[in-house]
CSV table of C-alpha atoms and ligand atoms in Angstrom, one decimal:
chain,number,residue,atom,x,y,z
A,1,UNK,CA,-29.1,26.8,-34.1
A,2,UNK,CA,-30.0,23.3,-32.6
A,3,UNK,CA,-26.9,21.4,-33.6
A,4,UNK,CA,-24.3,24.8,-32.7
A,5,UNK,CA,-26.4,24.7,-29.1
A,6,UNK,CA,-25.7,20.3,-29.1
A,7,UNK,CA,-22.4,20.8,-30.5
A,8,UNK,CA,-21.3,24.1,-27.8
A,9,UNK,CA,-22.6,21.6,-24.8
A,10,UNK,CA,-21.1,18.5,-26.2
A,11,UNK,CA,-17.9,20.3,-26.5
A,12,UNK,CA,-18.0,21.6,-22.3
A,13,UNK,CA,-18.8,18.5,-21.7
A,14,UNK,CA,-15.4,16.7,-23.2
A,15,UNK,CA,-13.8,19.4,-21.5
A,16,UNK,CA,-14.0,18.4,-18.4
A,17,UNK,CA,-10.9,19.3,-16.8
A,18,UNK,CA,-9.9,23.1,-16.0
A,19,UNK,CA,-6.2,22.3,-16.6
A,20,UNK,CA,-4.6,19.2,-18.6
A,21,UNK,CA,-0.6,18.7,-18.0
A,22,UNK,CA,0.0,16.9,-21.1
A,23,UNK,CA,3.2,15.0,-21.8
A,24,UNK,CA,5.6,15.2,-18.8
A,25,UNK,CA,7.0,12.6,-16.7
A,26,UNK,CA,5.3,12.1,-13.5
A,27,UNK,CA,7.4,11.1,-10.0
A,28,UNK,CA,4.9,10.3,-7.6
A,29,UNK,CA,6.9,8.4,-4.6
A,30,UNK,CA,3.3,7.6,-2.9
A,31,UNK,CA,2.0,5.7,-5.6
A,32,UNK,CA,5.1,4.3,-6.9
A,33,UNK,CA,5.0,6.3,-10.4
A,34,UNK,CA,8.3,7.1,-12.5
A,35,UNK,CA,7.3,7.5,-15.6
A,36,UNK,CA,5.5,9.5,-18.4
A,37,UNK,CA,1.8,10.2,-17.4
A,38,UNK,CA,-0.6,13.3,-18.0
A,39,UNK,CA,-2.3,14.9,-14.8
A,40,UNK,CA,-5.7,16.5,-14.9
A,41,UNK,CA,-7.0,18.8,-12.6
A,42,UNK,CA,-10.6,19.8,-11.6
A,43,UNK,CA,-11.5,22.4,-9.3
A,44,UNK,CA,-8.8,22.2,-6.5
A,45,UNK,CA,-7.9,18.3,-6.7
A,46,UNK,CA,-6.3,16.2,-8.9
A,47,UNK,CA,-8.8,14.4,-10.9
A,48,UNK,CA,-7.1,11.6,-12.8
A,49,UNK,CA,-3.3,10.6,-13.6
A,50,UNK,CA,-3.2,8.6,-16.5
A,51,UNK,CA,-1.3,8.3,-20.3
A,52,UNK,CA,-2.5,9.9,-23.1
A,53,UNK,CA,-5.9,11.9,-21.6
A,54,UNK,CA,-7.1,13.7,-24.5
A,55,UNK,CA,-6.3,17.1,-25.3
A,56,UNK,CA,-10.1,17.7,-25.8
A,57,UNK,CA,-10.7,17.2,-22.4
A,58,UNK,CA,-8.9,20.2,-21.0
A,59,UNK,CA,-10.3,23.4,-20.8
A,60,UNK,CA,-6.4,24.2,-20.4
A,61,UNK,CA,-3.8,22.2,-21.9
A,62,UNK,CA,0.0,22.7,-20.8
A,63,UNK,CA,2.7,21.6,-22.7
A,64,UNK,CA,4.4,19.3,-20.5
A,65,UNK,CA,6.9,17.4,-22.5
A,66,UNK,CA,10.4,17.5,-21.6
A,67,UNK,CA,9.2,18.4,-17.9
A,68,UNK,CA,9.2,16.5,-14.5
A,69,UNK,CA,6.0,16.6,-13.1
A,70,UNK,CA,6.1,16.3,-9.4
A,71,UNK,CA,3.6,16.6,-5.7
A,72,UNK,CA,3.9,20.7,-5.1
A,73,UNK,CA,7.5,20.8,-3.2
A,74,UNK,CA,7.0,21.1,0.8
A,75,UNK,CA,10.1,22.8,2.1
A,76,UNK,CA,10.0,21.4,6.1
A,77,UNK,CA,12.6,24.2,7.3
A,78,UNK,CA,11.5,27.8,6.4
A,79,UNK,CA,11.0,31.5,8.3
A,80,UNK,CA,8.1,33.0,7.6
A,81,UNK,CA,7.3,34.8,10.9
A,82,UNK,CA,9.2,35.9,14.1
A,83,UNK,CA,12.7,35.3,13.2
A,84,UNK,CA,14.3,38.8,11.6
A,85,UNK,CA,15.1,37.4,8.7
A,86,UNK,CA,11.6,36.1,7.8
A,87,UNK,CA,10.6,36.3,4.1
A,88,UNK,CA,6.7,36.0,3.1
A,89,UNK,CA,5.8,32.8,1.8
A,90,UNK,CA,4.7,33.9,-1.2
A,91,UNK,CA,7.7,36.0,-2.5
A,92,UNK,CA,10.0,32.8,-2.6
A,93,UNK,CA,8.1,29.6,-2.4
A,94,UNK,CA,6.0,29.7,-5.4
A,95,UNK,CA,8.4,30.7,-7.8
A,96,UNK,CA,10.3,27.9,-6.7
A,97,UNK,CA,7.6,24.7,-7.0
A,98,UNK,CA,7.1,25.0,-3.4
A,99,UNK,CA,3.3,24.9,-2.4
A,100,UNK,CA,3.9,24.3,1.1
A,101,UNK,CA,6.5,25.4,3.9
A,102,UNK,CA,6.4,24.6,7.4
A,103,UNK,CA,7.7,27.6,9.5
A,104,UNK,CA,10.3,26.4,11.8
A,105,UNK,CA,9.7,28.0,15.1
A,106,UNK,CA,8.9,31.5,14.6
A,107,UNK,CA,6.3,31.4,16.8
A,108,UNK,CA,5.3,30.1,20.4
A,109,UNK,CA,2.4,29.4,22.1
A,110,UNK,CA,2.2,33.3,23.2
A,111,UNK,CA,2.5,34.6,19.7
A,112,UNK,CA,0.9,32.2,17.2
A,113,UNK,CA,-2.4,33.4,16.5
A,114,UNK,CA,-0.7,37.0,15.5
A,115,UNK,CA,1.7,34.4,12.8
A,116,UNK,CA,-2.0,33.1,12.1
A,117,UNK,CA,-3.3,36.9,11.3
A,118,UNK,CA,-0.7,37.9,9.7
A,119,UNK,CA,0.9,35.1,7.5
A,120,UNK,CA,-1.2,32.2,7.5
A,121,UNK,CA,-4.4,33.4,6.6
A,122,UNK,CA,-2.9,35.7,4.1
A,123,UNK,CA,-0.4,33.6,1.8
A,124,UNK,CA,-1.2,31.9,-1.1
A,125,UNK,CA,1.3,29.2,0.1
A,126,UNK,CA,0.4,26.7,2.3
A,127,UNK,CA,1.5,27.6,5.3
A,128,UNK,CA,2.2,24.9,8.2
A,129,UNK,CA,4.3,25.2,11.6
A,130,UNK,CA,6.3,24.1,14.0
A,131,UNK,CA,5.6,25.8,17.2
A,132,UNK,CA,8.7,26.9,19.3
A,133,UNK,CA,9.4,25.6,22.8
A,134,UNK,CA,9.6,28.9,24.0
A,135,UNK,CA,6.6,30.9,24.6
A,136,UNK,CA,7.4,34.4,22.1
A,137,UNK,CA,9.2,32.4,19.6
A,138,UNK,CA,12.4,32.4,17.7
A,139,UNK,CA,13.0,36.5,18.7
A,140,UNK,CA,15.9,36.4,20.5
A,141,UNK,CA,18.0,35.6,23.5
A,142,UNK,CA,15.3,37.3,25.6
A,143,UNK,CA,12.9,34.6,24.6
A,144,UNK,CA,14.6,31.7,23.2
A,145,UNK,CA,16.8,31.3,26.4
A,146,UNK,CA,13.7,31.8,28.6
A,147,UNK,CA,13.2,28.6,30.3
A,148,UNK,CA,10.7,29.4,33.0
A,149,UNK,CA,8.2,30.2,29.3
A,150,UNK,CA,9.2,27.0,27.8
A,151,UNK,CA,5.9,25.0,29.3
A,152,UNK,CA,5.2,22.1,27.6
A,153,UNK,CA,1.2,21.9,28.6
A,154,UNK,CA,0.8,25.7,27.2
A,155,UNK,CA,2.5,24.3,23.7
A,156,UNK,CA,0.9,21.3,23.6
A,157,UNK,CA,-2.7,23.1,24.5
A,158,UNK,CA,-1.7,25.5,21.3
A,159,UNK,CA,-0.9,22.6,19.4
A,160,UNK,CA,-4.2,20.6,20.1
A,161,UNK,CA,-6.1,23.9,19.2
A,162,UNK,CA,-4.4,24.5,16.0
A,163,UNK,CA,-3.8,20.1,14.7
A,164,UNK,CA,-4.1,21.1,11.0
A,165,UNK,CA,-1.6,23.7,11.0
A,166,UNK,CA,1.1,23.5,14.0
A,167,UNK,CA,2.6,20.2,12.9
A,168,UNK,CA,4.9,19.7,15.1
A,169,UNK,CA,7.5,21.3,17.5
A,170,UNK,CA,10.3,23.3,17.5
A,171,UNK,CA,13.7,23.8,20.0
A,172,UNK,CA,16.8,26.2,18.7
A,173,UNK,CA,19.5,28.3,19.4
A,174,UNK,CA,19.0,27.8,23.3
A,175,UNK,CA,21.9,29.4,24.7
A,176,UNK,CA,22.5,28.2,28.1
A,177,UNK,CA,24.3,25.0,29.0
A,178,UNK,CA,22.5,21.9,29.5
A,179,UNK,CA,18.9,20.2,28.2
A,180,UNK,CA,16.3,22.4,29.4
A,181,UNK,CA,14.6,23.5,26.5
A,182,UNK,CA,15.1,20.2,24.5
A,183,UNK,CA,13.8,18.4,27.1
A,184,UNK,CA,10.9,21.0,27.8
A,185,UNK,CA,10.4,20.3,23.8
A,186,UNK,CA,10.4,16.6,23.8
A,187,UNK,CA,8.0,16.4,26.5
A,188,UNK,CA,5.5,18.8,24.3
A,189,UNK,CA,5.5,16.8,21.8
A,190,UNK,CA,4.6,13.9,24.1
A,191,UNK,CA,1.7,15.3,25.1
A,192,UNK,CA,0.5,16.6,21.6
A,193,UNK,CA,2.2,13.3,20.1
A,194,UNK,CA,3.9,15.3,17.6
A,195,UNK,CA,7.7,15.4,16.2
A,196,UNK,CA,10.0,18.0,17.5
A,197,UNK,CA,12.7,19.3,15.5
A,198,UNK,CA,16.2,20.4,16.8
A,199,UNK,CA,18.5,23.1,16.1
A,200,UNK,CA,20.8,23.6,19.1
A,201,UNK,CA,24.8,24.1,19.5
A,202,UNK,CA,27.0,21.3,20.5
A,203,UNK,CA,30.0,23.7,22.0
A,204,UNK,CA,32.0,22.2,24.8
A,205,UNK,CA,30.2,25.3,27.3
A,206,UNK,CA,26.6,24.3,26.2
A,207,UNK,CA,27.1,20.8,28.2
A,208,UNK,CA,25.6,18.8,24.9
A,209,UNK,CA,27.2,16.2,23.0
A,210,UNK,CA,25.8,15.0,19.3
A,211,UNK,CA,25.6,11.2,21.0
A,212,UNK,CA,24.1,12.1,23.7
A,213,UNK,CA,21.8,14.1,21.8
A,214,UNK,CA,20.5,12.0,19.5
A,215,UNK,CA,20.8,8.4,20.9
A,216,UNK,CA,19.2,9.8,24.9
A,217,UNK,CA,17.2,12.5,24.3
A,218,UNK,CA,15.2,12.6,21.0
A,219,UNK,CA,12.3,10.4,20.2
A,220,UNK,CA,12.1,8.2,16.7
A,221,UNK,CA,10.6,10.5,14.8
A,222,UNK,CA,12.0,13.8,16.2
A,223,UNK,CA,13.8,15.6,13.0
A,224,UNK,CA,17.8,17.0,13.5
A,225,UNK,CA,17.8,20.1,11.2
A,226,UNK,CA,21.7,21.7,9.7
A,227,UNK,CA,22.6,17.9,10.0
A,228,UNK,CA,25.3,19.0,7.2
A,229,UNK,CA,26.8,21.9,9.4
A,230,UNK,CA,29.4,20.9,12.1
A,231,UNK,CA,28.1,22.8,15.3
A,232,UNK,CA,24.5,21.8,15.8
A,233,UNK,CA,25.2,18.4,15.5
A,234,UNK,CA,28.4,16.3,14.3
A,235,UNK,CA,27.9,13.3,12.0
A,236,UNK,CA,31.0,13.0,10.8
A,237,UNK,CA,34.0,13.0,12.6
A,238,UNK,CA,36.6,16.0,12.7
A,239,UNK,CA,39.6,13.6,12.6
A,240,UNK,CA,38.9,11.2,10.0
A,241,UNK,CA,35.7,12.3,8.1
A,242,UNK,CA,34.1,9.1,8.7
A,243,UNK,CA,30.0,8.6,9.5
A,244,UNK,CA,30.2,8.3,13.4
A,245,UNK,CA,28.9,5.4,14.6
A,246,UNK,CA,26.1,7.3,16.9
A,247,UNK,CA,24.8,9.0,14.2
A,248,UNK,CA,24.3,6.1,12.2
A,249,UNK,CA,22.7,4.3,15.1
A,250,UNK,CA,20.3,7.5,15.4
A,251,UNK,CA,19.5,6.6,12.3
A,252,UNK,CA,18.5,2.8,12.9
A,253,UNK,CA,16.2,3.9,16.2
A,254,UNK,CA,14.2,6.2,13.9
A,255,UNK,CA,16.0,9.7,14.2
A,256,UNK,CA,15.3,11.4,11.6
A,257,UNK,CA,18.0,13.8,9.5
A,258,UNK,CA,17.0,16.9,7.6
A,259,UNK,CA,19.3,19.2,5.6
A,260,UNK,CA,18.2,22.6,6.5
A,261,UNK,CA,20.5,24.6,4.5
A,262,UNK,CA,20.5,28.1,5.5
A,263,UNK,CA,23.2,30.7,5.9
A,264,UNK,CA,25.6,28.5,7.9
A,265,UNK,CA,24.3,24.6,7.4
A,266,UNK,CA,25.1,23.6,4.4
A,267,UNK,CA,29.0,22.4,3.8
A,268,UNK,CA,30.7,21.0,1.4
A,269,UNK,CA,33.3,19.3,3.1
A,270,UNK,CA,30.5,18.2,5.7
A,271,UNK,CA,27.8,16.5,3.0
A,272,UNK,CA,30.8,15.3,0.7
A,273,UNK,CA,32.2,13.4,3.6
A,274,UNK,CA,28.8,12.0,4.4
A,275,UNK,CA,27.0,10.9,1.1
A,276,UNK,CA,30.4,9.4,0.2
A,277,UNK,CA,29.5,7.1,2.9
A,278,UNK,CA,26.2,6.9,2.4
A,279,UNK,CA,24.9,9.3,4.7
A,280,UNK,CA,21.5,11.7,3.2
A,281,UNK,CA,18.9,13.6,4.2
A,282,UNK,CA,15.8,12.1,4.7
A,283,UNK,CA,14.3,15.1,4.0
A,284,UNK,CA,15.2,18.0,1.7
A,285,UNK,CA,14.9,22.1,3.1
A,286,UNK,CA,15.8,25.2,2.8
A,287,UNK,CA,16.3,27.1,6.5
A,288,UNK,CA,15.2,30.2,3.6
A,289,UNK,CA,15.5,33.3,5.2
A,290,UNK,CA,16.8,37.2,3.6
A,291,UNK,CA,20.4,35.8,3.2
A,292,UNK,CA,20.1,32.3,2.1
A,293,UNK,CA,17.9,33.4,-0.8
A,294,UNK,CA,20.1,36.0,-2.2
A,295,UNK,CA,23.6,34.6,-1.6
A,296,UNK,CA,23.0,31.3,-1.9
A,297,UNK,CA,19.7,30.8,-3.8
A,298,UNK,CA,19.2,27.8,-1.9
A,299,UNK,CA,15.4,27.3,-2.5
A,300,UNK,CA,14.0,23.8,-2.8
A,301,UNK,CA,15.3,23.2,-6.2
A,302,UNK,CA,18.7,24.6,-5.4
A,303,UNK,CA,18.5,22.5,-2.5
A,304,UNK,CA,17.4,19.0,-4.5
A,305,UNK,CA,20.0,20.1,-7.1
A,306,UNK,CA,22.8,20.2,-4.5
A,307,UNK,CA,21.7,16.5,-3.5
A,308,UNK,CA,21.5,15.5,-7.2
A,309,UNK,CA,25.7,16.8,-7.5
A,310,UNK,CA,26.5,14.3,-4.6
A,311,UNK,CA,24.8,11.5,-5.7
A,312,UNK,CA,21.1,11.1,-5.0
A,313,UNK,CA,19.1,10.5,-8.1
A,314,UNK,CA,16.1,12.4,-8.9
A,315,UNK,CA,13.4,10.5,-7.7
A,316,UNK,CA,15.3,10.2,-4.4
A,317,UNK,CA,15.4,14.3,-4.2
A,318,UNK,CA,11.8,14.4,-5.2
A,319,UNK,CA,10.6,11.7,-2.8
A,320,UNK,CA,12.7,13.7,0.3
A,321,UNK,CA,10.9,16.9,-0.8
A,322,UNK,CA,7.5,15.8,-1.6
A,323,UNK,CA,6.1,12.2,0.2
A,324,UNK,CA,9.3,12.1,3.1
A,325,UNK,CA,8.5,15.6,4.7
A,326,UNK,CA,4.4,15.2,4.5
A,327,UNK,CA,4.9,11.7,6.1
A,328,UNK,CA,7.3,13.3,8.8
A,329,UNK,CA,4.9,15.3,10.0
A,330,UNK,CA,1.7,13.9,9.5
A,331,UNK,CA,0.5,15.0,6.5
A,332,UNK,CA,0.6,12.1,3.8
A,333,UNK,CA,-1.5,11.5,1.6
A,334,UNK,CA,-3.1,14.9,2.3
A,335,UNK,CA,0.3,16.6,0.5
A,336,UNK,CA,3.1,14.7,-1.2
A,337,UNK,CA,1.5,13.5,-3.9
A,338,UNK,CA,0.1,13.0,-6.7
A,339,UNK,CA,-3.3,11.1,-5.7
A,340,UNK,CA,-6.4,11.3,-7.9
A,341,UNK,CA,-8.3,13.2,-5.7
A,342,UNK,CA,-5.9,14.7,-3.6
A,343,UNK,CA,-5.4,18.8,-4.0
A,344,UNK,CA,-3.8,20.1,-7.1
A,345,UNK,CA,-0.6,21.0,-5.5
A,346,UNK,CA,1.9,20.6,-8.4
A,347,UNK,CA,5.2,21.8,-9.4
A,348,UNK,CA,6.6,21.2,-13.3
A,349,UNK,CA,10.4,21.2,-13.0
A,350,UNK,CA,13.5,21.1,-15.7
A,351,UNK,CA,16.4,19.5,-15.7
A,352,UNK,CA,18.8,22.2,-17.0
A,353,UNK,CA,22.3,21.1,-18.9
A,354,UNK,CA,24.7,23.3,-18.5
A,355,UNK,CA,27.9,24.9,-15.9
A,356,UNK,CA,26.0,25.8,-12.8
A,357,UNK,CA,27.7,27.7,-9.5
A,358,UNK,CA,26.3,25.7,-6.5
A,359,UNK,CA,27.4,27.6,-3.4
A,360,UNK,CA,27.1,26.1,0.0
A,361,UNK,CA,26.3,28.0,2.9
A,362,UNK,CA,29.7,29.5,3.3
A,363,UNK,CA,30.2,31.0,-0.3
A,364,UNK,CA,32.2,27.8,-1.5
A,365,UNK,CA,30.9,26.6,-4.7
A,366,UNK,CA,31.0,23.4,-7.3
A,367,UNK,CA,30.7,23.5,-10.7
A,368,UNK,CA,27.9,21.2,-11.4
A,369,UNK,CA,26.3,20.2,-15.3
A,370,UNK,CA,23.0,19.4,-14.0
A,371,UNK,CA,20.2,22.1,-12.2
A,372,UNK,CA,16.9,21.5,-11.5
A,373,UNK,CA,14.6,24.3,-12.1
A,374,UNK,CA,11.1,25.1,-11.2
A,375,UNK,CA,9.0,26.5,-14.7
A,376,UNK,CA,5.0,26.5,-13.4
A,377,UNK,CA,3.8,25.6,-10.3
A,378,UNK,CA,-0.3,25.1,-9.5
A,379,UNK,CA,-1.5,25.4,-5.8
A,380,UNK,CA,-5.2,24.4,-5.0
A,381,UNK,CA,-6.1,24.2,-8.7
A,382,UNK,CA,-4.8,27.3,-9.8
A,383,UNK,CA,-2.3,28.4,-12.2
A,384,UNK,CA,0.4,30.4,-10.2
A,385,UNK,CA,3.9,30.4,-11.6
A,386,UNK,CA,4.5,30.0,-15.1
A,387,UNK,CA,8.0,31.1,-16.1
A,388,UNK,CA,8.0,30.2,-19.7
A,389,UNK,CA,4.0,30.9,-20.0
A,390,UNK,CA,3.0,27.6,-21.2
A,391,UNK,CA,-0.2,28.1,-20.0
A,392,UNK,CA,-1.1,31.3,-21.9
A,393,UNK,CA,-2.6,31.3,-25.2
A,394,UNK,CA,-0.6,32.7,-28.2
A,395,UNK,CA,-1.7,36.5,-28.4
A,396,UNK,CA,-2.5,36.3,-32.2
A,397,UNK,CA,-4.9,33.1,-31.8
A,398,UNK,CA,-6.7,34.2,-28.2
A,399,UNK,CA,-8.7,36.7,-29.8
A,400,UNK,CA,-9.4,39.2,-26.8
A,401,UNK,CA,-8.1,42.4,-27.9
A,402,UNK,CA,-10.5,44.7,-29.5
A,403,UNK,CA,-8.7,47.7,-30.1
A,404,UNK,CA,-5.8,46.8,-32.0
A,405,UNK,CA,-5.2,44.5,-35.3
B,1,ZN,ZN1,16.1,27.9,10.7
């Protein structure tokens, strides 16, 4: 009885991680890791990253070989609140690898402690935003051309309140001609001395040009959204299909480019043109609302897989999805990584072979022989997606059932 009572403790005691990933290949841009590691969780954090941990020590051990194991996605352009084609985090995100998303302007500083309430306490997902210039959010002309309630000290005041979770600004679909509410935006973020992402049309009526744009008016720092769509911003030039030289000299004064994919920001012709020359993201997202997700299935892996087709190699799409968007806005090493230490936000992805439809936001698609696919995702510690159950016991060994043979 004394040695089964040494023996049961011993045994905890070796076992001192809830859940062992055993086998896969890390990428980890923050700590400069590419290669084949084992990742072993405690509580809610990350509690070492090294090769070959011993199975014994894992209270859980997941079958990791074959798999990329990567920082829990953050998808930097989502709607989770305010915008009518909102989804709930937790319906598309996890399923995907995607532990965090950063709600791109649903609300303002009138409406963001009902987003709070309603969404952000409640999801499983971490849930971060961008708080819209104007004051009710992204709900309309009524609001979103309103700018006598686009007031920079109200945001910023919201913003200051709220520095764990409003990460940053956001300006879109303002309808009128000229720089009102990009301005109004810009000087927000001054005052809270955060980013401000953009999302407005360049049509000869609105007054706006893509130079003016992005080599006057935004900041280093401040994030262009849809930069693959031709009406919010042009990087490439109708005529030729050549990189214009603005864009690229955004680029050198610290503007940043995000894909955004959505129902009307993602084109071929636009991104082929552009990575041809050179020209990607520097951060990977979705725009995911109703539409996207059904037509398109652009999640984060859908999104990172489009990349991969044109020419960016896999630790590139992970780094632009993981460490890139948590450094954009402030977040790094917090999320992004892979830190010992750090919260167990992780997603396990495969590299399928095989034909693949990739659409783009217009229903055009590519035939690609390469898709990245998300099969288990952990978020604060805990289990949450496991598509192929790799976590989960075999029935006939676990033992629990009672009633049947
Ligand atoms: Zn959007």
């Amino acid at each position: 009885m004394k040695f089964l009572f040494w023996f049961v403790c011993a045994a905890a005691q070796a076992q001192q991680y809830d859940i062992l990933l055993k086998g896969g290949h890390v990428i980890d841009a923050a700590n400069s890791i590419d290669a084949p590691r084992d990742v072993a969780i405690k509580g809610t954090v990350i509690a070492r990253v090294a090769p070959n941990i011993p199975a014994a020590q894992g209270k859980k051990v997941i079958d990791a070989a074959g798999l990329y194991v990567v920082p829990g996605l953050i998808d930097l352009h989502f709607h989770a609140y305010g915008y009518s084609g909102s989804i709930f985090p937790d319906d598309t995100a996890l399923i995907a690898g995607t532990t965090t998303v950063v709600d791109a302007g649903g609300a303002g500083y009138r409406t963001f402690d009902d987003f709070q309430k309603k969404i952000i306490g409640v999801a499983r997902t971490r849930v971060l935003a961008l708080l819209n210039i104007a004051g009710n959010g992204m709900t309309g002309r009524a609001s979103e051309d309103n700018v006598e309630d686009m007031l920079p000290d109200k945001t910023a005041a919201v913003i200051r309140a709220h520095r764990g979770t409003i990460v940053g600004i956001k300006v879109a679909h303002f309808g009128k001609p000229g720089w009102d509410a990009l301005k109004r935006a810009v000087e927000a973020g001054r005052l809270a001395e955060v980013p401000v992402m953009v999302d407005d049309k360049i049509f000869t009526n609105a007054g706006r040009t893509s130079r003016e744009k992005l080599l006057d008016v935004m900041r280093p720092g401040d994030m262009h959204t849809h930069m693959y769509n031709d009406r919010q911003v042009e990087i490439v030039s109708r005529f030729d299909g050549k990189v214009l030289d603005f864009a690229t000299e955004a680029r050198r004064r610290g503007v940043l480019f995000d894909m955004g994919h959505g129902g009307g920001s993602f084109l071929w012709p636009v991104a082929m043109h552009a990575t041809r020359q050179g020209f990607y993201p520097d951060t990977i997202s979705t725009d995911l609302h109703q539409s996207s997700i059904l037509m398109q299935q652009s999640d984060m892996p859908n999104c990172m897989s489009k990349m991969m087709y044109l020419g960016m190699p896999l630790r590139e799409a992970v780094r632009r999805s993981t460490m890139t968007p948590a450094k954009n806005i402030g977040k790094l090493p917090e999320i992004g990584t892979l830190g010992e230490g750090r919260t167990a936000d992780i997603a396990v992805l495969a590299l399928r072979s095989g034909v693949f439809a990739l659409k783009d936001s217009w229903g055009k698609k590519v035939l690609a022989e390469k898709k990245l696919e998300a099969v288990l995702t952990i978020r604060d510690g805990r289990l949450v997606f496991d598509s192929e159950g790799r976590g989960y016991p075999d029935w006939k060994s676990a033992g629990d059932y009672e009633v049947l043979p």
